[in-house]
CSV table of C-alpha atoms in Angstrom, one decimal:
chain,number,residue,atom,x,y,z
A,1,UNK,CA,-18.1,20.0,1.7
A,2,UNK,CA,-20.8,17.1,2.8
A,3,UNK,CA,-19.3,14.6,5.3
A,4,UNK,CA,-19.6,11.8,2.8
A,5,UNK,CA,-16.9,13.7,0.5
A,6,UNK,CA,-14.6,14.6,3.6
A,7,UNK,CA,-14.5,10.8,4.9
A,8,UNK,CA,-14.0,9.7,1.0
A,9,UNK,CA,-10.6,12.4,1.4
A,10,UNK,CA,-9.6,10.9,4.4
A,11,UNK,CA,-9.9,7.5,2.6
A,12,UNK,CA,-7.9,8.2,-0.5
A,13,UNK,CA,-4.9,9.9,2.0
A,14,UNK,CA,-5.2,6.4,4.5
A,15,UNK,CA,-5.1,4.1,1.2
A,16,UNK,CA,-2.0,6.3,-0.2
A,17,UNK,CA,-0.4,6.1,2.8
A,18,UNK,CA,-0.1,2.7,3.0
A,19,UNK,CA,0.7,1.8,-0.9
A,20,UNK,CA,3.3,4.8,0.0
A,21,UNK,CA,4.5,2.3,2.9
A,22,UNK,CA,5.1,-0.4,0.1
A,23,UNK,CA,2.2,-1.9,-0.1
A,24,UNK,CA,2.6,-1.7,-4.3
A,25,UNK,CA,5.5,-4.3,-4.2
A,26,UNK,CA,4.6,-7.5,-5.3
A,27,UNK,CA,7.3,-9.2,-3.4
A,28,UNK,CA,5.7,-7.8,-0.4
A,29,UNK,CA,2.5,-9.5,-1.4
A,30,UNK,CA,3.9,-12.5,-2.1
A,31,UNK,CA,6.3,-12.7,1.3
A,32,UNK,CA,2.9,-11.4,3.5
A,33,UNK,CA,0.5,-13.4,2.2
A,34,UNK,CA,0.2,-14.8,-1.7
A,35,UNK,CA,2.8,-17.8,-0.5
A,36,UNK,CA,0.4,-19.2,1.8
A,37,UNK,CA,-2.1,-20.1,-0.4
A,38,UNK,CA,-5.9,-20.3,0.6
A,39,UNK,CA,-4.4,-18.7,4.2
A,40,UNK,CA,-2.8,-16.2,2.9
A,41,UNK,CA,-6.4,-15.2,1.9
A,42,UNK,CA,-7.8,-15.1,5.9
A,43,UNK,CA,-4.2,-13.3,6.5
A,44,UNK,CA,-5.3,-10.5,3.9
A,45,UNK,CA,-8.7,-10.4,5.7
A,46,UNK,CA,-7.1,-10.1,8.7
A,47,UNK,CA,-4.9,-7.3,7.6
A,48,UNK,CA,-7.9,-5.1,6.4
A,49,UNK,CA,-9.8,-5.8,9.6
A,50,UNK,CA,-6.9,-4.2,11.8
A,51,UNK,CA,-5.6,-1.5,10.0
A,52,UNK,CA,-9.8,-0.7,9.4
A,53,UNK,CA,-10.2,-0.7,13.3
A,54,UNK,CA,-6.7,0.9,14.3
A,55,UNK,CA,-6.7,3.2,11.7
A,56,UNK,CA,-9.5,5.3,12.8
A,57,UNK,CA,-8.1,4.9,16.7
A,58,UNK,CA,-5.3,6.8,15.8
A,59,UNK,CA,-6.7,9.5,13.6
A,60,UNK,CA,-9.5,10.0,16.7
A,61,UNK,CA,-6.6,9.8,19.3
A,62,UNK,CA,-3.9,12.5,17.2
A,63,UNK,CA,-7.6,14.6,17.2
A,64,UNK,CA,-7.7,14.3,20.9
A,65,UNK,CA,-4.6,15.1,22.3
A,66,UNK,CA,-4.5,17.8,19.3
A,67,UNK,CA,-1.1,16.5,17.9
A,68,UNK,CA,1.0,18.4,15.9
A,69,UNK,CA,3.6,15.3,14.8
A,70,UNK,CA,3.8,11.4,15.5
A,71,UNK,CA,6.2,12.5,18.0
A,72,UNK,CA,3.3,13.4,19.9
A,73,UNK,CA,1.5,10.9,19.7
A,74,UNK,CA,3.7,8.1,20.9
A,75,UNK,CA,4.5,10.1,24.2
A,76,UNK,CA,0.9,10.0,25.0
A,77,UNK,CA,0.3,6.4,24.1
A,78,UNK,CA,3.6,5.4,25.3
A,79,UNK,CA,5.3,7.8,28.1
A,80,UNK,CA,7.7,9.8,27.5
A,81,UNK,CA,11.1,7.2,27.2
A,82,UNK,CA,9.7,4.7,25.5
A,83,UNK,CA,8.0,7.4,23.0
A,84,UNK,CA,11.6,9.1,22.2
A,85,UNK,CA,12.7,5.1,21.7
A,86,UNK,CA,9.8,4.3,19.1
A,87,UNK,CA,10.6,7.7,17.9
A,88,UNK,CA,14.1,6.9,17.6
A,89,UNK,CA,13.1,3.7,15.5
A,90,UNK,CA,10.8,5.0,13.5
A,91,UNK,CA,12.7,8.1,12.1
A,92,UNK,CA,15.1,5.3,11.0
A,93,UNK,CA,12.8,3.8,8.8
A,94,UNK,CA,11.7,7.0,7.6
A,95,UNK,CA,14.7,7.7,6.7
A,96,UNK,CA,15.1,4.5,4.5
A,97,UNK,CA,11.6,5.4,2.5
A,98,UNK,CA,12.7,8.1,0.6
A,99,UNK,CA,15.5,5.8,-0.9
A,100,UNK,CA,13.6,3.8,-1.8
A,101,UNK,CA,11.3,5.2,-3.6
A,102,UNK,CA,13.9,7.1,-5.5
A,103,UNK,CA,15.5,4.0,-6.3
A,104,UNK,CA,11.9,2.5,-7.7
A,105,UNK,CA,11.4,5.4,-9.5
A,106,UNK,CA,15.1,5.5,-11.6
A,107,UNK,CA,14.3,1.7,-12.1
A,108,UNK,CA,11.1,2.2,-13.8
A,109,UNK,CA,12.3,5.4,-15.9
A,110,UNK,CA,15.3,3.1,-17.2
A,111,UNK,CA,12.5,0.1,-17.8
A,112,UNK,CA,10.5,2.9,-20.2
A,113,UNK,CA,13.9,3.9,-21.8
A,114,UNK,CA,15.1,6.9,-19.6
A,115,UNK,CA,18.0,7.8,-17.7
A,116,UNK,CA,18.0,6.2,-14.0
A,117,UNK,CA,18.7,10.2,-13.0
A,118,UNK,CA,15.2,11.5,-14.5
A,119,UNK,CA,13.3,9.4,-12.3
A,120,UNK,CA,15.4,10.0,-9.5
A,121,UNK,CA,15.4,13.9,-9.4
A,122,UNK,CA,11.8,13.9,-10.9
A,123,UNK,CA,10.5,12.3,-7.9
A,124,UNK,CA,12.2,14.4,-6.0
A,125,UNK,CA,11.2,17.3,-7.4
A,126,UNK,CA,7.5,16.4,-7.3
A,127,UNK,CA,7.8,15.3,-3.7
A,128,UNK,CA,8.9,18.3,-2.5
A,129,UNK,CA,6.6,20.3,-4.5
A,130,UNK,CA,3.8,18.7,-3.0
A,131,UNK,CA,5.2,18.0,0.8
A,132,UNK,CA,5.5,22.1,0.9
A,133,UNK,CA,1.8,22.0,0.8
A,134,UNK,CA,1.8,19.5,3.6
A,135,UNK,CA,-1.8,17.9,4.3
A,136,UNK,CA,-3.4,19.9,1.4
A,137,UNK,CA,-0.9,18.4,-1.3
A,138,UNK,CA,-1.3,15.0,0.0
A,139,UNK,CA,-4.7,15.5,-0.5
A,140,UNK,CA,-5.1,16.8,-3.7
A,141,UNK,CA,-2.5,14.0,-5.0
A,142,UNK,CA,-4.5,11.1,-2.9
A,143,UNK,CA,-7.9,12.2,-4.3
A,144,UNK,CA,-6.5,11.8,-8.3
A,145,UNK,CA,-4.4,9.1,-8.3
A,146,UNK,CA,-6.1,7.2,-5.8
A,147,UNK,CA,-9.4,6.6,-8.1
A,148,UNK,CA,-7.0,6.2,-11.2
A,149,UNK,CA,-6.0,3.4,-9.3
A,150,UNK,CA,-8.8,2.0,-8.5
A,151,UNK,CA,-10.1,2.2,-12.0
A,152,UNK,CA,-6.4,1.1,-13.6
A,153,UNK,CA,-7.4,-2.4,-11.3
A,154,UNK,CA,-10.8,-2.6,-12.7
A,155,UNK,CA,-10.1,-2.4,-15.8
A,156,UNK,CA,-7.3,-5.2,-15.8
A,157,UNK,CA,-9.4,-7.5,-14.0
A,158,UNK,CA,-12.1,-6.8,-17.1
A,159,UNK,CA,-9.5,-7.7,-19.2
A,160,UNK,CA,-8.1,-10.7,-17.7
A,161,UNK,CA,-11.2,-11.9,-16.6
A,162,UNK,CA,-12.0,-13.9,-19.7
A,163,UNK,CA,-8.6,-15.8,-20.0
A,164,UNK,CA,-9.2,-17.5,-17.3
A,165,UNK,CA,-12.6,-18.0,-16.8
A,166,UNK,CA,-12.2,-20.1,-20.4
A,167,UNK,CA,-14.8,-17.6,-22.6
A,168,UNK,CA,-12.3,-17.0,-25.2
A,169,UNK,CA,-11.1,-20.3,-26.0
A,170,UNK,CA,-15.3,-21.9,-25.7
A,171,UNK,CA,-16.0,-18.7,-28.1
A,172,UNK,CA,-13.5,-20.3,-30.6
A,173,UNK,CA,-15.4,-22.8,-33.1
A,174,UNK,CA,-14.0,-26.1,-32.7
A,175,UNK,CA,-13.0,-26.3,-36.4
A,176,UNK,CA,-10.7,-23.1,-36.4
A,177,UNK,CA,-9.2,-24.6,-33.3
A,178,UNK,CA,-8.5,-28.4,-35.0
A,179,UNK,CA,-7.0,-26.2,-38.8
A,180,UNK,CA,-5.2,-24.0,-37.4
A,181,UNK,CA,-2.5,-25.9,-35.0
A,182,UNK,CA,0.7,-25.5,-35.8
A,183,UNK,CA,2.6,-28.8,-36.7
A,184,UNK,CA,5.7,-28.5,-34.0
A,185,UNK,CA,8.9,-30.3,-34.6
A,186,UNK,CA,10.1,-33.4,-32.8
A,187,UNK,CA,12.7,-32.7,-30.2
A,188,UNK,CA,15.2,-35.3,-29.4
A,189,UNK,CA,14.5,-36.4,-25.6
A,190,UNK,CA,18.0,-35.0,-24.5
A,191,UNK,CA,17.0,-31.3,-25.7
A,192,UNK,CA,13.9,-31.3,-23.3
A,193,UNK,CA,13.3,-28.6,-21.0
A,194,UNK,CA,12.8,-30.2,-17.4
A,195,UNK,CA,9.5,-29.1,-16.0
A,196,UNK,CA,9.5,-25.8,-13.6
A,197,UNK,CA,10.4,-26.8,-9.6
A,198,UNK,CA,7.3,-25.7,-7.6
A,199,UNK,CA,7.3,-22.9,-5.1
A,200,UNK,CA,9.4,-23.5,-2.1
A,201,UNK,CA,7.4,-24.0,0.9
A,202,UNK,CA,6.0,-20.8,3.3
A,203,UNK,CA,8.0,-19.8,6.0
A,204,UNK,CA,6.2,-18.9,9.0
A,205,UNK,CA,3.0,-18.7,9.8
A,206,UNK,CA,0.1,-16.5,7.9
A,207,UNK,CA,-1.6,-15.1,11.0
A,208,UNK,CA,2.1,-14.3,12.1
A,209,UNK,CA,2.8,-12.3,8.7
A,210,UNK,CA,-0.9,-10.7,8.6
A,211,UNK,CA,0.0,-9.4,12.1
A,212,UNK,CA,3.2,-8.0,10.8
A,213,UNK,CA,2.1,-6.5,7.9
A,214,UNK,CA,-0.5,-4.3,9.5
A,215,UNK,CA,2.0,-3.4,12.2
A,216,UNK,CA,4.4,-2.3,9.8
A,217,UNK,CA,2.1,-0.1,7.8
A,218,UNK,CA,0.6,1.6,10.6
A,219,UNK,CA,3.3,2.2,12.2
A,220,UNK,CA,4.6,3.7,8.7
A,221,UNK,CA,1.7,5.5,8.3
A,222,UNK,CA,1.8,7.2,11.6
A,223,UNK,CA,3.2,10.6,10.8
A,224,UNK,CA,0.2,10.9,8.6
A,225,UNK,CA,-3.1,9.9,10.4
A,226,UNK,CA,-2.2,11.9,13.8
A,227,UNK,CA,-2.3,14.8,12.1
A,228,UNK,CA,-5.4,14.4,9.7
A,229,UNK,CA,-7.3,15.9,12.7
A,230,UNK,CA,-6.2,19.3,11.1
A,231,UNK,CA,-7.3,18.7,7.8
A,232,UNK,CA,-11.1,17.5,9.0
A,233,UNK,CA,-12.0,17.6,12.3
A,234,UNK,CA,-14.9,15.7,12.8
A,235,UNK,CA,-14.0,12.8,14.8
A,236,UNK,CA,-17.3,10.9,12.8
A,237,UNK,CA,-15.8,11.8,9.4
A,238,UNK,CA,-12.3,10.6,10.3
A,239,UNK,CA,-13.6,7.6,11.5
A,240,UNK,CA,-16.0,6.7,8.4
A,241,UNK,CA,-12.7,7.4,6.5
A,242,UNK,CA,-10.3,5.0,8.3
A,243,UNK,CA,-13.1,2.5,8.0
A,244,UNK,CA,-12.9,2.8,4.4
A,245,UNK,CA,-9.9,3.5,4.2
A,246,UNK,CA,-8.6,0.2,6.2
């Protein structure tokens, strides 16, 4: 297996890992950085930039110490009390992940027509399948639904492209346009619809929120990269793949 395809693995697992943290919420978007406009923008920059430099730290560091868990690897980067205390914290948030995924999955089934159960237990059932497998199952599941995400974005950017870009309406002809207007019946003034409210100011401050975001993930994302070391060990190829990765 080349180096390129290793660090490409180690990619896939640090990109799942994260949209496993809640990255694929769109209110988590919106709330991190989508509210602040054109900042919101630097604050997503900002985001990739850390979790592309600290990333890699912690993959190189779990290699160096040799950890077997994240419990590890906060008692060497923070001692030994304040490591069981950020252990203690984040094993409470761990705790609240599988919930909610569960609960995301049973929504979705019941949006598609199913029972809120199926999702729930099918999830379950497929996590566990693939967590027995530990680092090899989260690799074979990162390295196929991974790219089918990537190309699942491509695509609807293709697709959406033109309706706003105004192709599809200039590739009308202006006749078609001007015939084929519906005639739309006059509404008494009391009947109209008052125009939408705008979007309530942003709380906070982006650089604030960009900061947060990339704590939250990586600290999420912990019990994963400290112990990618025994999946590849090559402290360059785990590095290339947090770059990317990040």
């Amino acid at each position: 297996m080349s180096r390129v395809f290793r660090a490409l693995t180690v990619a896939a697992i640090y990109i799942g890992t994260v949209i496993g943290a809640g990255f694929a919420s769109g209110r988590e978007i919106w709330q991190f950085f989508s509210q602040y406009g054109v900042a919101g923008t630097w604050g997503l920059l900002c985001s990739t930039l850390l979790l592309a430099v600290l990333g890699p730290k912690v993959m190189v560091w779990g290699r160096r110490i040799k950890a077997s868990s994240y419990q590890d690897f906060l008692h060497s980067l923070a001692g030994k009390w304040a490591g069981r205390g950020g252990d203690l914290v984040l094993t409470v948030f761990l705790l609240f992940l599988p919930g909610i995924m569960l609960a995301g999955a049973g929504a979705i089934t019941v949006q598609l027509g199913g029972r809120w159960e199926w999702g729930c237990w099918g999830t379950a059932i497929l996590a566990v399948i693939i967590l027995s497998r530990r680092l090899e199952g989260i690799k074979g599941v990162n390295l196929v639904f991974i790219p089918l995400l990537f190309a699942a974005g491509l695509l609807l950017n293709l697709k959406t492209a033109p309706l706003f870009s105004g192709t599809a309406l200039s590739a009308v002809p202006a006749a078609t346009t001007v015939t084929t207007l519906p005639v739309l019946p006059v509404v008494p003034a009391a009947t109209v619809v008052p125009a939408v409210s705008p979007p309530p100011p942003a709380k906070g401050y982006w650089l604030l929120a960009a900061l947060q975001y990339s704590a939250y993930n990586l600290v999420l994302a912990l019990p994963v990269l400290v112990t990618l070391h025994r999946l590849h060990d090559e402290a360059v190829v785990l590095r290339r793949g947090g770059v990317l990765g990040g």
